[in-house]
Coordinates of C-alpha atoms and ligand atoms in Angstrom, one line a residue:
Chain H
X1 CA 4.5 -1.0 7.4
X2 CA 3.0 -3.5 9.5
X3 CA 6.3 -4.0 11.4
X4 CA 7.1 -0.5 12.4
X5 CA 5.5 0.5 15.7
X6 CA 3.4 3.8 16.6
X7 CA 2.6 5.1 19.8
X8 CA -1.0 6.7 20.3
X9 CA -3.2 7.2 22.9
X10 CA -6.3 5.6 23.5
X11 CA -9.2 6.4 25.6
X12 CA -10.8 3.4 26.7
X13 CA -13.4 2.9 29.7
X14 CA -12.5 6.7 30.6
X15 CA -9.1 5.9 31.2
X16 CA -6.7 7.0 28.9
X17 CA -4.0 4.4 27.8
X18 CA -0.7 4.9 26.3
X19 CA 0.4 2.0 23.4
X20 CA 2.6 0.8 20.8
X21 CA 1.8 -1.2 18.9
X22 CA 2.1 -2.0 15.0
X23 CA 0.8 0.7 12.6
X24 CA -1.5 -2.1 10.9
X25 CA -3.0 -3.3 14.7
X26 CA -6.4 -3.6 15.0
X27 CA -8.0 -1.9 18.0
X28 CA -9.2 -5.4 18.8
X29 CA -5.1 -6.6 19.1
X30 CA -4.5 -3.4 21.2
X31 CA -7.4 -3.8 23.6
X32 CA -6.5 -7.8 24.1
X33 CA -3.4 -8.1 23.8
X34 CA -2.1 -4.4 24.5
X35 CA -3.9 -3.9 27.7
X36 CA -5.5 -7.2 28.7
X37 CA -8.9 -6.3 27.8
X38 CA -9.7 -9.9 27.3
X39 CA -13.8 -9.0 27.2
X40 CA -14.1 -8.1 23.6
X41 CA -13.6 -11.8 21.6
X42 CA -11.9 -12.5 18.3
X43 CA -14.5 -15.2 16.8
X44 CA -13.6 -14.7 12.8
X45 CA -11.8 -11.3 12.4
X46 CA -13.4 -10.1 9.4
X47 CA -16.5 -8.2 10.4
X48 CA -19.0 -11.0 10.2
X49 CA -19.5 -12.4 13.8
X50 CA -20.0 -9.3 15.9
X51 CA -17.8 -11.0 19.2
X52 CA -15.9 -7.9 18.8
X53 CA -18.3 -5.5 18.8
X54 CA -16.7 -2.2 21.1
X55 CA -18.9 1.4 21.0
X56 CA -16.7 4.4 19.3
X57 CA -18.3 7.6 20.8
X58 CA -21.1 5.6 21.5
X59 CA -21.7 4.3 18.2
X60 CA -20.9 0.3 17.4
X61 CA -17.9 -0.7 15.5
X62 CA -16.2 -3.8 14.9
X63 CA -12.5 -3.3 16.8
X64 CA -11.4 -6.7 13.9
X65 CA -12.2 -4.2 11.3
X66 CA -10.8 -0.6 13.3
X67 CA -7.3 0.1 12.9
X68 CA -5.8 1.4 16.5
X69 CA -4.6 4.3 14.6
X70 CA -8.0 5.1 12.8
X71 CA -9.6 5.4 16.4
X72 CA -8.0 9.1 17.0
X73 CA -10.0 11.2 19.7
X74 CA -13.2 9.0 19.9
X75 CA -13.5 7.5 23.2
X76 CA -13.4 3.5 23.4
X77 CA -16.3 1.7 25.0
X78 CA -15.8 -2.4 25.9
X79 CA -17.4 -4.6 27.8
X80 CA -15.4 -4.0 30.8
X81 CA -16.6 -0.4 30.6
X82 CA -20.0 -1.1 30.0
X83 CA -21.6 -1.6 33.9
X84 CA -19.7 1.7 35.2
X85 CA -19.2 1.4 39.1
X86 CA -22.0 -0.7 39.2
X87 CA -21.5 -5.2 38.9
X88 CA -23.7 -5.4 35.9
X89 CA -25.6 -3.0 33.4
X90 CA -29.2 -2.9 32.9
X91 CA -28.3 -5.2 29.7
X92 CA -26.4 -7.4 31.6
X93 CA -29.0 -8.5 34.6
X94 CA -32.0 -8.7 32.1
X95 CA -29.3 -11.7 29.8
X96 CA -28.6 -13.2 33.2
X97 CA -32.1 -13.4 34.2
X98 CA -33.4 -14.9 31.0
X99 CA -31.2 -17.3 30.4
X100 CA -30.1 -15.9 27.5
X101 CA -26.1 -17.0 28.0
X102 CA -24.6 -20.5 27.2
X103 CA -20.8 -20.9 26.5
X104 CA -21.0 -17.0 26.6
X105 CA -18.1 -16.3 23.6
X106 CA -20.7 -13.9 22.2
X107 CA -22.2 -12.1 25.0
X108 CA -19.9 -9.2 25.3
X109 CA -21.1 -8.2 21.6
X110 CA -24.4 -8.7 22.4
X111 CA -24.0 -6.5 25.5
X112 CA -22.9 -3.9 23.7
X113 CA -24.9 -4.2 20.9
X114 CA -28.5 -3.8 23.3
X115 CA -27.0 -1.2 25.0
X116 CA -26.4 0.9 22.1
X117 CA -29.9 -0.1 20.8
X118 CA -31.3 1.0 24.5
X119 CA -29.4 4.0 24.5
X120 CA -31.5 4.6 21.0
X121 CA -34.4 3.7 21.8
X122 CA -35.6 2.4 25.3
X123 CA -38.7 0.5 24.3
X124 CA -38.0 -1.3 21.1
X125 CA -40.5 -3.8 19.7
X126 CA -39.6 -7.4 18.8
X127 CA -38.7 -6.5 15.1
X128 CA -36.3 -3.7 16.1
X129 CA -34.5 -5.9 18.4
X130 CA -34.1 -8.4 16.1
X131 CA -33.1 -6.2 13.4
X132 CA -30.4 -4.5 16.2
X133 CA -29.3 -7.9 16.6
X134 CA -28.6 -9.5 13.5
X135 CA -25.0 -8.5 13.0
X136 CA -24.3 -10.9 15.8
X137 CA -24.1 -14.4 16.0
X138 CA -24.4 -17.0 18.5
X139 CA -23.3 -20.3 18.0
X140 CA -25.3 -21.7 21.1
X141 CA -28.3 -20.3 21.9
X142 CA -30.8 -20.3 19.2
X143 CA -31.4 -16.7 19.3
X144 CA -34.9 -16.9 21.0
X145 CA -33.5 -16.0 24.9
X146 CA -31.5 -13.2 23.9
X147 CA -34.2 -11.9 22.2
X148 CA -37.1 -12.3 24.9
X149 CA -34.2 -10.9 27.3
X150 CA -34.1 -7.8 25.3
X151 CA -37.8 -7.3 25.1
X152 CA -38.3 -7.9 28.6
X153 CA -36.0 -5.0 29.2
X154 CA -38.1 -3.4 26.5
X155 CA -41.3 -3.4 28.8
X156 CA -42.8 -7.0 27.8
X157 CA -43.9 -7.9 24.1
X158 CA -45.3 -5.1 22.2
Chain I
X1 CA -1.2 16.6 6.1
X2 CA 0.2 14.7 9.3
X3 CA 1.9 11.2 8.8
X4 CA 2.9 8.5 11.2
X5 CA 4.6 5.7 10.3
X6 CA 3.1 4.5 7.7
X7 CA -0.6 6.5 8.1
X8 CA -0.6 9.6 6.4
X9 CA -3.7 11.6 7.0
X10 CA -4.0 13.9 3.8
X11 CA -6.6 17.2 5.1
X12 CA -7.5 17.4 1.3
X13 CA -7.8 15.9 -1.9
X14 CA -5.1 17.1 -3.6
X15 CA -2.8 16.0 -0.7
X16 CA -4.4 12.5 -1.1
X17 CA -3.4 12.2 -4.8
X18 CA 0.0 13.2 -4.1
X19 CA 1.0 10.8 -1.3
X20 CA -0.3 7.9 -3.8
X21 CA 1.5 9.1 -6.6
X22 CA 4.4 9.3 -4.7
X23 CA 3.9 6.3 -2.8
X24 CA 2.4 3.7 -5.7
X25 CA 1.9 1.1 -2.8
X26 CA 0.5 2.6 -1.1
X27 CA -3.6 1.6 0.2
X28 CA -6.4 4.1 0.7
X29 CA -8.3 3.6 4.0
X30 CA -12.2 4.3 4.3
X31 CA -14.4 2.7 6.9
X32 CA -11.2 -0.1 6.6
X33 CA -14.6 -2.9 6.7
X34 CA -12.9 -4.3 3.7
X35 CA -9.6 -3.3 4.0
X36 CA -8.7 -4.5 7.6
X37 CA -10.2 -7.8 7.0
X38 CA -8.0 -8.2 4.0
X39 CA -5.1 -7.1 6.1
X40 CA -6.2 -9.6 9.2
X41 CA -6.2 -12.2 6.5
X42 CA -2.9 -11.5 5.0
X43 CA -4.1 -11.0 1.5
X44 CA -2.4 -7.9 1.3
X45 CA 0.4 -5.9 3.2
X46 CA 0.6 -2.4 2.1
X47 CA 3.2 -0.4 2.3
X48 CA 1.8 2.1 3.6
X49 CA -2.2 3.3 4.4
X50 CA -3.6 6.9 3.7
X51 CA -6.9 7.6 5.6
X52 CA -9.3 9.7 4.0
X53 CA -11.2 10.2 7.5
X54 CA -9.8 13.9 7.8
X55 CA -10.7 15.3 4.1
X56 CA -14.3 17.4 4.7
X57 CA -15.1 17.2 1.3
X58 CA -15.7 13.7 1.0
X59 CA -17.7 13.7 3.9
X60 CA -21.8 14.0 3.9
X61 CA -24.4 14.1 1.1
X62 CA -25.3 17.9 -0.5
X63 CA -28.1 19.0 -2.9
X64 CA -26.6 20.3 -6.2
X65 CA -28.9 23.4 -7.7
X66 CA -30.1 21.5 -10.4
X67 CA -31.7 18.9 -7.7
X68 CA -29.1 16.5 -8.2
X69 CA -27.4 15.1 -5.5
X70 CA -23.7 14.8 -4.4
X71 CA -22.8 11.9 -1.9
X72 CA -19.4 12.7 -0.4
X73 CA -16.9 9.4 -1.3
X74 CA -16.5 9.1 2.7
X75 CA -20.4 9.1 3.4
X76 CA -21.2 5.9 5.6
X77 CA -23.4 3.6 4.8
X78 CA -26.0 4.3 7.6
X79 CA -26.2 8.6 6.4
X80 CA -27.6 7.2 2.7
X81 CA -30.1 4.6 4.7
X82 CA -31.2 7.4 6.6
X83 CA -31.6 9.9 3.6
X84 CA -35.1 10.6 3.8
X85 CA -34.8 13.4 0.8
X86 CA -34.1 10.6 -2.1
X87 CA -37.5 10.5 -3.3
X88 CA -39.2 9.1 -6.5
X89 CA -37.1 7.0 -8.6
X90 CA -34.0 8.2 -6.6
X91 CA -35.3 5.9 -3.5
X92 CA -33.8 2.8 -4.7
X93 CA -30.2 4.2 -3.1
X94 CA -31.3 4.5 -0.1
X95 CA -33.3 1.3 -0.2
X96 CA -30.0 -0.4 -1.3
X97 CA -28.0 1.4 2.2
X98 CA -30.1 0.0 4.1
X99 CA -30.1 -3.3 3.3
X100 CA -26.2 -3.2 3.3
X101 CA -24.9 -6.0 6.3
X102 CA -26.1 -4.8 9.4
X103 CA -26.0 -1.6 11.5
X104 CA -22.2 -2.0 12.8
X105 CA -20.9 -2.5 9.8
X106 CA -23.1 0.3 7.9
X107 CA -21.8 2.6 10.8
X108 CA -18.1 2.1 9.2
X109 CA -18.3 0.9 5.9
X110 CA -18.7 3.9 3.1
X111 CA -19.5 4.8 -0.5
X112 CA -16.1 5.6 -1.9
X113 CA -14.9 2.6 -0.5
X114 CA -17.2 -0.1 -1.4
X115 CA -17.6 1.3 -5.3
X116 CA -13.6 1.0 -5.0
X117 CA -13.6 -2.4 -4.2
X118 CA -16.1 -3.1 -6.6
X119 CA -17.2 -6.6 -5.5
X120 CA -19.6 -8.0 -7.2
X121 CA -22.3 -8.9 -5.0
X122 CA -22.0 -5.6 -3.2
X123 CA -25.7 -3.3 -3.3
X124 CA -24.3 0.0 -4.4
X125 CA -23.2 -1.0 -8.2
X126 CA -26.9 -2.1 -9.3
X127 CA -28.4 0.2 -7.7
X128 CA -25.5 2.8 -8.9
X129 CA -26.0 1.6 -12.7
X130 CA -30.0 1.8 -12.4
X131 CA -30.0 5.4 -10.8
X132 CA -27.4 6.4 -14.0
X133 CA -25.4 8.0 -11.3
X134 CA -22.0 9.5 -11.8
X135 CA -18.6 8.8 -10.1
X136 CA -16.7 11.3 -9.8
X137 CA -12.7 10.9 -9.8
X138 CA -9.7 12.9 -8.6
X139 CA -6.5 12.4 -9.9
X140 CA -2.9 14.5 -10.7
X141 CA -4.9 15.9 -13.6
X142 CA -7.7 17.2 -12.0
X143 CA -11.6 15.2 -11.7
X144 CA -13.2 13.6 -14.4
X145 CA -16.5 11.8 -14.1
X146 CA -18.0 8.3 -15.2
X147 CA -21.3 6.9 -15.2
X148 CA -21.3 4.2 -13.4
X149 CA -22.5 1.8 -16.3
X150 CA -18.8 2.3 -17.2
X151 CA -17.1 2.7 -13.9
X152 CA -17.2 -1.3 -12.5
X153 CA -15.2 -3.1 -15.8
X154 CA -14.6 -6.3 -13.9
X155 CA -14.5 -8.7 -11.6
X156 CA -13.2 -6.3 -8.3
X157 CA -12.3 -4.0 -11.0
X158 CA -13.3 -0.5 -11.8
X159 CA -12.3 2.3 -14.2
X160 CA -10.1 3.5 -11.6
X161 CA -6.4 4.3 -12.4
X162 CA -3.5 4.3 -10.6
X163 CA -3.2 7.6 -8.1
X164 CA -6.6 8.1 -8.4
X165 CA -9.2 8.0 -5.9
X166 CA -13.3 8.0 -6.1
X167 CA -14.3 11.4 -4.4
X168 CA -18.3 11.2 -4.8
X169 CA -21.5 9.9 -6.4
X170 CA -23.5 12.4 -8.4
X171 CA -27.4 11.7 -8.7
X172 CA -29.8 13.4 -10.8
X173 CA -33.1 14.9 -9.4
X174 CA -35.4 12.4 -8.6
X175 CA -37.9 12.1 -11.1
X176 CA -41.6 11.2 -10.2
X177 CA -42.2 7.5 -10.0
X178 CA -40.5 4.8 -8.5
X179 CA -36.9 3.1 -7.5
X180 CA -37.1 -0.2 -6.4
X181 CA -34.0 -2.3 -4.9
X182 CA -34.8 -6.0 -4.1
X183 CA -31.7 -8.1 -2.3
X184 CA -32.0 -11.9 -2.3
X185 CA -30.1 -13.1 0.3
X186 CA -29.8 -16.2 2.4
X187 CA -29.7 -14.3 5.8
X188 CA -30.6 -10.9 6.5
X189 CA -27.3 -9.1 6.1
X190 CA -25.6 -11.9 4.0
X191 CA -24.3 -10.4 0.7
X192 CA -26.6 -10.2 -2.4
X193 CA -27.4 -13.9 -4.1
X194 CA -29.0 -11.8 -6.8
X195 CA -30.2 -8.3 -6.9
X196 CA -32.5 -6.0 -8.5
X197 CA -32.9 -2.2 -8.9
X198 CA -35.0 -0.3 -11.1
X199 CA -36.7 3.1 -11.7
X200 CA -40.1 3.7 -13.1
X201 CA -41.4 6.5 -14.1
X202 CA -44.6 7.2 -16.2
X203 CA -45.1 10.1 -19.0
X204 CA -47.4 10.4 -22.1
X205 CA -45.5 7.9 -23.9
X206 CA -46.6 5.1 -21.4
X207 CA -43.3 4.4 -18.8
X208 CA -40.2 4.5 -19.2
X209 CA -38.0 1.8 -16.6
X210 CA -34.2 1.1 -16.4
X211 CA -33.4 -2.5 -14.7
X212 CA -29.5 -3.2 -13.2
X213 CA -29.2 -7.0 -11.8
X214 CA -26.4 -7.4 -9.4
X215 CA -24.3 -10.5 -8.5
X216 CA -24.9 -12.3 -11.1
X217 CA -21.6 -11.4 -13.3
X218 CA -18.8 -9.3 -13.2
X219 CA -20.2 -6.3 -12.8
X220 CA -24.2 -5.1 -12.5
X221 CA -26.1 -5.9 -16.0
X222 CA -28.2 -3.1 -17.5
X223 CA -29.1 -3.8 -21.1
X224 CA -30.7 -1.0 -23.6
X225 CA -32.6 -3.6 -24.9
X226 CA -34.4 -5.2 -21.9
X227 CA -35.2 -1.3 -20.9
X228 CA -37.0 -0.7 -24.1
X229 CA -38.8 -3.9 -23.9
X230 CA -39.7 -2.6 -20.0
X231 CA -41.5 1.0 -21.4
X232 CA -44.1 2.1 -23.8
X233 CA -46.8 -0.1 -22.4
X234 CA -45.5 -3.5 -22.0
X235 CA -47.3 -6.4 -21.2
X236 CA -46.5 -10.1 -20.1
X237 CA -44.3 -10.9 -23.1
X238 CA -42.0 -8.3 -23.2
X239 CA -41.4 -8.6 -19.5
X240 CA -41.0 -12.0 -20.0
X241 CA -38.2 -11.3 -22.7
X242 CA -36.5 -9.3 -21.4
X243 CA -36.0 -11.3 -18.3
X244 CA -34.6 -13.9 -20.7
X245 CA -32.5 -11.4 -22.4
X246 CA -31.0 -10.7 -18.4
X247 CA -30.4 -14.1 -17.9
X248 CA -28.6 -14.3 -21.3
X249 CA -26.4 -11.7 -20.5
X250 CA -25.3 -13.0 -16.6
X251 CA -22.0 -14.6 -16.1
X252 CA -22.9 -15.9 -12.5
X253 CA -20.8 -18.0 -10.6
X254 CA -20.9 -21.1 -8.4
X255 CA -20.6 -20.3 -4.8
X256 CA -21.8 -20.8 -1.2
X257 CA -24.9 -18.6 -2.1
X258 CA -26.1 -20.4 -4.7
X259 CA -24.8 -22.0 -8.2
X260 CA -24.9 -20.8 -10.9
X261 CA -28.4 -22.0 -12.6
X262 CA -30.4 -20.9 -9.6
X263 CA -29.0 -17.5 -10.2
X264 CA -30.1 -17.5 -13.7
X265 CA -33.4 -19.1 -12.7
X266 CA -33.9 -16.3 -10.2
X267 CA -32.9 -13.1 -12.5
X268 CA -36.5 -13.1 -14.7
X269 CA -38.4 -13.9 -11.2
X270 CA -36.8 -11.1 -9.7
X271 CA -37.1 -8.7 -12.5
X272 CA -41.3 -9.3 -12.5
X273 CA -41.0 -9.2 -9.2
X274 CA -40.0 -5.5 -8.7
X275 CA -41.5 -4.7 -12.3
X276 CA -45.1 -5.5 -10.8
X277 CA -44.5 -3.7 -7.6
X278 CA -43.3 -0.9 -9.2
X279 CA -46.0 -0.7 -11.8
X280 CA -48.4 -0.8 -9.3
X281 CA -46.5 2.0 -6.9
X282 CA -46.9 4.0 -10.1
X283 CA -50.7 3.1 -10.9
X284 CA -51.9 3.8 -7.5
X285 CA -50.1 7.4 -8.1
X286 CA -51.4 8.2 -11.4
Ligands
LIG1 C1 -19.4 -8.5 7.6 C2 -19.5 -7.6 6.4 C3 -20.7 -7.8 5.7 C4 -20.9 -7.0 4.5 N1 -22.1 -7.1 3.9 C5 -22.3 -6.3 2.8 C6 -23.5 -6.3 2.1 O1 -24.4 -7.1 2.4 N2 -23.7 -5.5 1.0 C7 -22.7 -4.6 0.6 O2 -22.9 -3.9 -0.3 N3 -21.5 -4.6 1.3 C8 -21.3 -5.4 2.3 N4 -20.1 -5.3 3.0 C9 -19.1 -4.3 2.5 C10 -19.1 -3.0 3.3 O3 -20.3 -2.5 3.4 C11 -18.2 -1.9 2.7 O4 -18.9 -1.4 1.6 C12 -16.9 -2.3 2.2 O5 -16.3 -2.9 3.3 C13 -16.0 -1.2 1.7 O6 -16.2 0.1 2.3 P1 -15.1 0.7 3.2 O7 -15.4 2.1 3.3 O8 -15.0 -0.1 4.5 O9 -13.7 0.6 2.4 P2 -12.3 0.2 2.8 O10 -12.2 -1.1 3.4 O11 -11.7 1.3 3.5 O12 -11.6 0.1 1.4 C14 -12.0 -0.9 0.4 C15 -11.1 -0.8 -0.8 O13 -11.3 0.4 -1.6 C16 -10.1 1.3 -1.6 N5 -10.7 2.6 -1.3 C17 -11.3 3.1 -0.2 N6 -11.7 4.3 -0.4 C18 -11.4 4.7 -1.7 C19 -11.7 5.8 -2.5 N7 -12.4 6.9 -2.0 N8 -11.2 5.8 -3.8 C20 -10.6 4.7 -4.3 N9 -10.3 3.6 -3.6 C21 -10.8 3.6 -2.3 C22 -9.2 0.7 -0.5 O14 -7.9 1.0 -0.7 C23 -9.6 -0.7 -0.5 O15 -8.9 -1.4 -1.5 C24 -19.9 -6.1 4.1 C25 -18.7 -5.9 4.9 C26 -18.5 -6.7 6.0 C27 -17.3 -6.6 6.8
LIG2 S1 -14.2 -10.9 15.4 FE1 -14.9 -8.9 14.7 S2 -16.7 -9.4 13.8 FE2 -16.0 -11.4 14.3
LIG3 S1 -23.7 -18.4 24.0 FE1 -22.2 -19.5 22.9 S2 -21.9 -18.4 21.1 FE2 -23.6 -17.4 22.1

């Protein structure tokens, strides 16, 4: 099965994207290696690192763990997408400014992860942040400057 | 049904059951959180995959007219940790959802499919087992339904047959009282080291309490014996034994979350742990 390759249609960013690609790709092959969507990262491709972390119809997925032809008509958010027209997202500016980024292998997943928690929920305290954030893993940072990035978005500590 | 090479998307149960009796290579597809990683890893290489994503009737959680509940074999992980209508001693399901990995992964991962796959340090099967749920199965022949006590049979193995898939979890009505699950784990989202679930309730013969531990053997250990020791009015010696009589019965293994011993050293600690907190959940109630 694995060899044979499907065609389907993904919409990704708000762009709609033709591909083939294996029938047993995962949406994290087809976004890198399909269409050059280098953003979302491959750290262990089993679920447990979070590098990979896209938004299906707004909701989080893993793209290691989501079969290209499982995604069907929900529309594909990456990184890439995540600012719109503008340089950087909300998210983005308030890692930036706290220092929150060090080899930055993990930061797309984080990205997306906050912004699907501030989508949620716009002033989250510290324990819903962390709890947003534990499906992710940095190897660098420690943890603590993502976290006070996320509640300074937030609206300071609550 | 549509298929495409090697995808066949059954629209109903029946059609699901056909294509894997046809096709006894076939791999059913949930949220694919176990599946794909398996796939990525090259442990397996199916033939071919049939997603159960487009068959309504494993989808959502409805209330049966008895009270009873019936959680669709395609329900994710995050609708059971946000069912606020498990109440009483039927809590301890949603208590176990919720403490399933973290939010992207309860977003994909479902019921049918982590029952299926039936590893042992999963939080459904304990918390399955306490509850005295039923699984109810679909095969050629028509359904037929397990408790769950006999559903999981072995390491990553369940009652399950060939061309059969799991098609829901039936729950009694909650009684009044209380269900309890308690996850040691190493990090927050890490699978179980060990785990406990239990339900409480209290009636004129003192309470009555059913105990699963999970990941520390095979499959979730319930004992008959350890129960009866855990109603009527017990005090610190029964609890005590039949937290020894738990321990007896594990089968736990060595591994990165912990050997062996400290699994058996942490089975009685658990089981007073959630036995106290329950009793007293019922005590301030009664
Ligand atoms: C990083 C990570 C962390 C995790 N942590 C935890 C945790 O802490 N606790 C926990 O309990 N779980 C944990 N899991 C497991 C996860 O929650 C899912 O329960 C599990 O992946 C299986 O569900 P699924 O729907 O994704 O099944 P799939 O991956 O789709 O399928 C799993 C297996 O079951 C078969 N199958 C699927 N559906 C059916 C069906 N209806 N009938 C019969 N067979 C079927 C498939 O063919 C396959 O063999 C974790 C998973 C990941 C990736
Ligand atoms: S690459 Fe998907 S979670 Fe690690
Ligand atoms: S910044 Fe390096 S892994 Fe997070």
């Amino acid at each position: 099965m694995s060899q044979a390759k499907r065609r389907s249609v993904l919409t990704v960013n708000g762009e709609q994207h033709h591909v083939l690609a294996p029938a047993a790709a995962t949406l994290l092959d087809v976004l890198r290696t399909g269409l050059g969507l280098t953003g979302s990262k491959c750290g262990c491709n089993h679920g447990v690192c979070g590098a990979c972390t896209v938004l299906l119809d707004g909701k989080l997925a893993r793209s290691c763990l989501t079969l290209a032809a499982d995604v069907g008509e929900r529309r594909v958010t990456t990184i890439e997408g995540i600012a719109g027209d503008l340089d950087f997202s909300a998210v983005q500016r308030a890692l930036v400014e706290s220092g929150a980024i060090q080899c930055g292998f993990c930061t797309p997943g984080f990205v997306i992860t906050l912004t699907e928690l501030f989508a949620r929920d716009p002033h989250p305290g510290r324990e819903t942040i962390r709890a947003a954030l534990s499906g992710n893993l940095c190897r660098c940072s420690g943890y603590v400057k993502i976290v006070e990035a996320a509640e300074h978005l937030a609206g300071g500590v609550r | 049904m549509s298929v495409d090479q090697g995808v066949f998307r059954p629209a109903s149960v029946d059609e699901a059951v056909s294509v894997l009796a046809r096709l006894p290579d076939a791999r059913l597809i949930s949220g694919g959180a176990t599946l794909v990683a398996m796939i990525n890893a090259r442990l397996i290489e199916p033939a071919a995959l049939v997603s159960l994503a487009g068959v309504d009737e494993l989808h959502g959680i409805t209330e049966n007219p008895d009270g009873g509940w019936r959680i669709g074999a395609m329900t994710r992980h995050r609708d059971v940790a946000a069912e606020r209508r498990f109440t009483g001693t039927l809590a301890l399901v949603q208590q176990a959802a919720s403490l399933i990995a973290n939010a992207t992964v309860r977003n994909m991962g479902t019921i049918g499919g982590a029952i299926a796959h039936a590893d042992p340090g999963l939080d459904y099967p304990p918390a399955l087992v306490a509850a005295d749920a039923q699984i109810e199965i679909a095969s050629g022949k028509g359904r037929r339904r397990l408790p769950a006590s006999e559903f999981f049979v072995d390491w990553y193995a369940t009652a399950l047959q060939s061309a059969e898939l799991v098609t829901a979890v039936h729950l009694r009505a909650a009684s009044d009282g209380v269900g309890l699950y308690h996850k040691l784990a190493r990090v927050s989202g890490d699978y179980a080291t060990v785990s406990v679930a239990l339900t409480m309730s209290s009636g004129v013969a003192g309470i009555a309490t059913r105990a699963a531990m999970g990941a520390c053997g095979p499959t979730p250990i319930l004992l008959e014996e350890a129960n009866a020791l855990l109603s009527g009015s017990p005090g610190e010696s029964e609890l005590n034994r039949a937290g020894e009589l738990l321990a007896a019965a594990a089968d736990p293994v060595d591994d990165v979350r912990g050997s062996a011993e400290y699994r058996r050293l942490l089975i009685p600690r658990m089981l007073a742990r959630a036995f106290t907190e329950a009793r007293a959940a019922i005590g301030a109630r009664t």
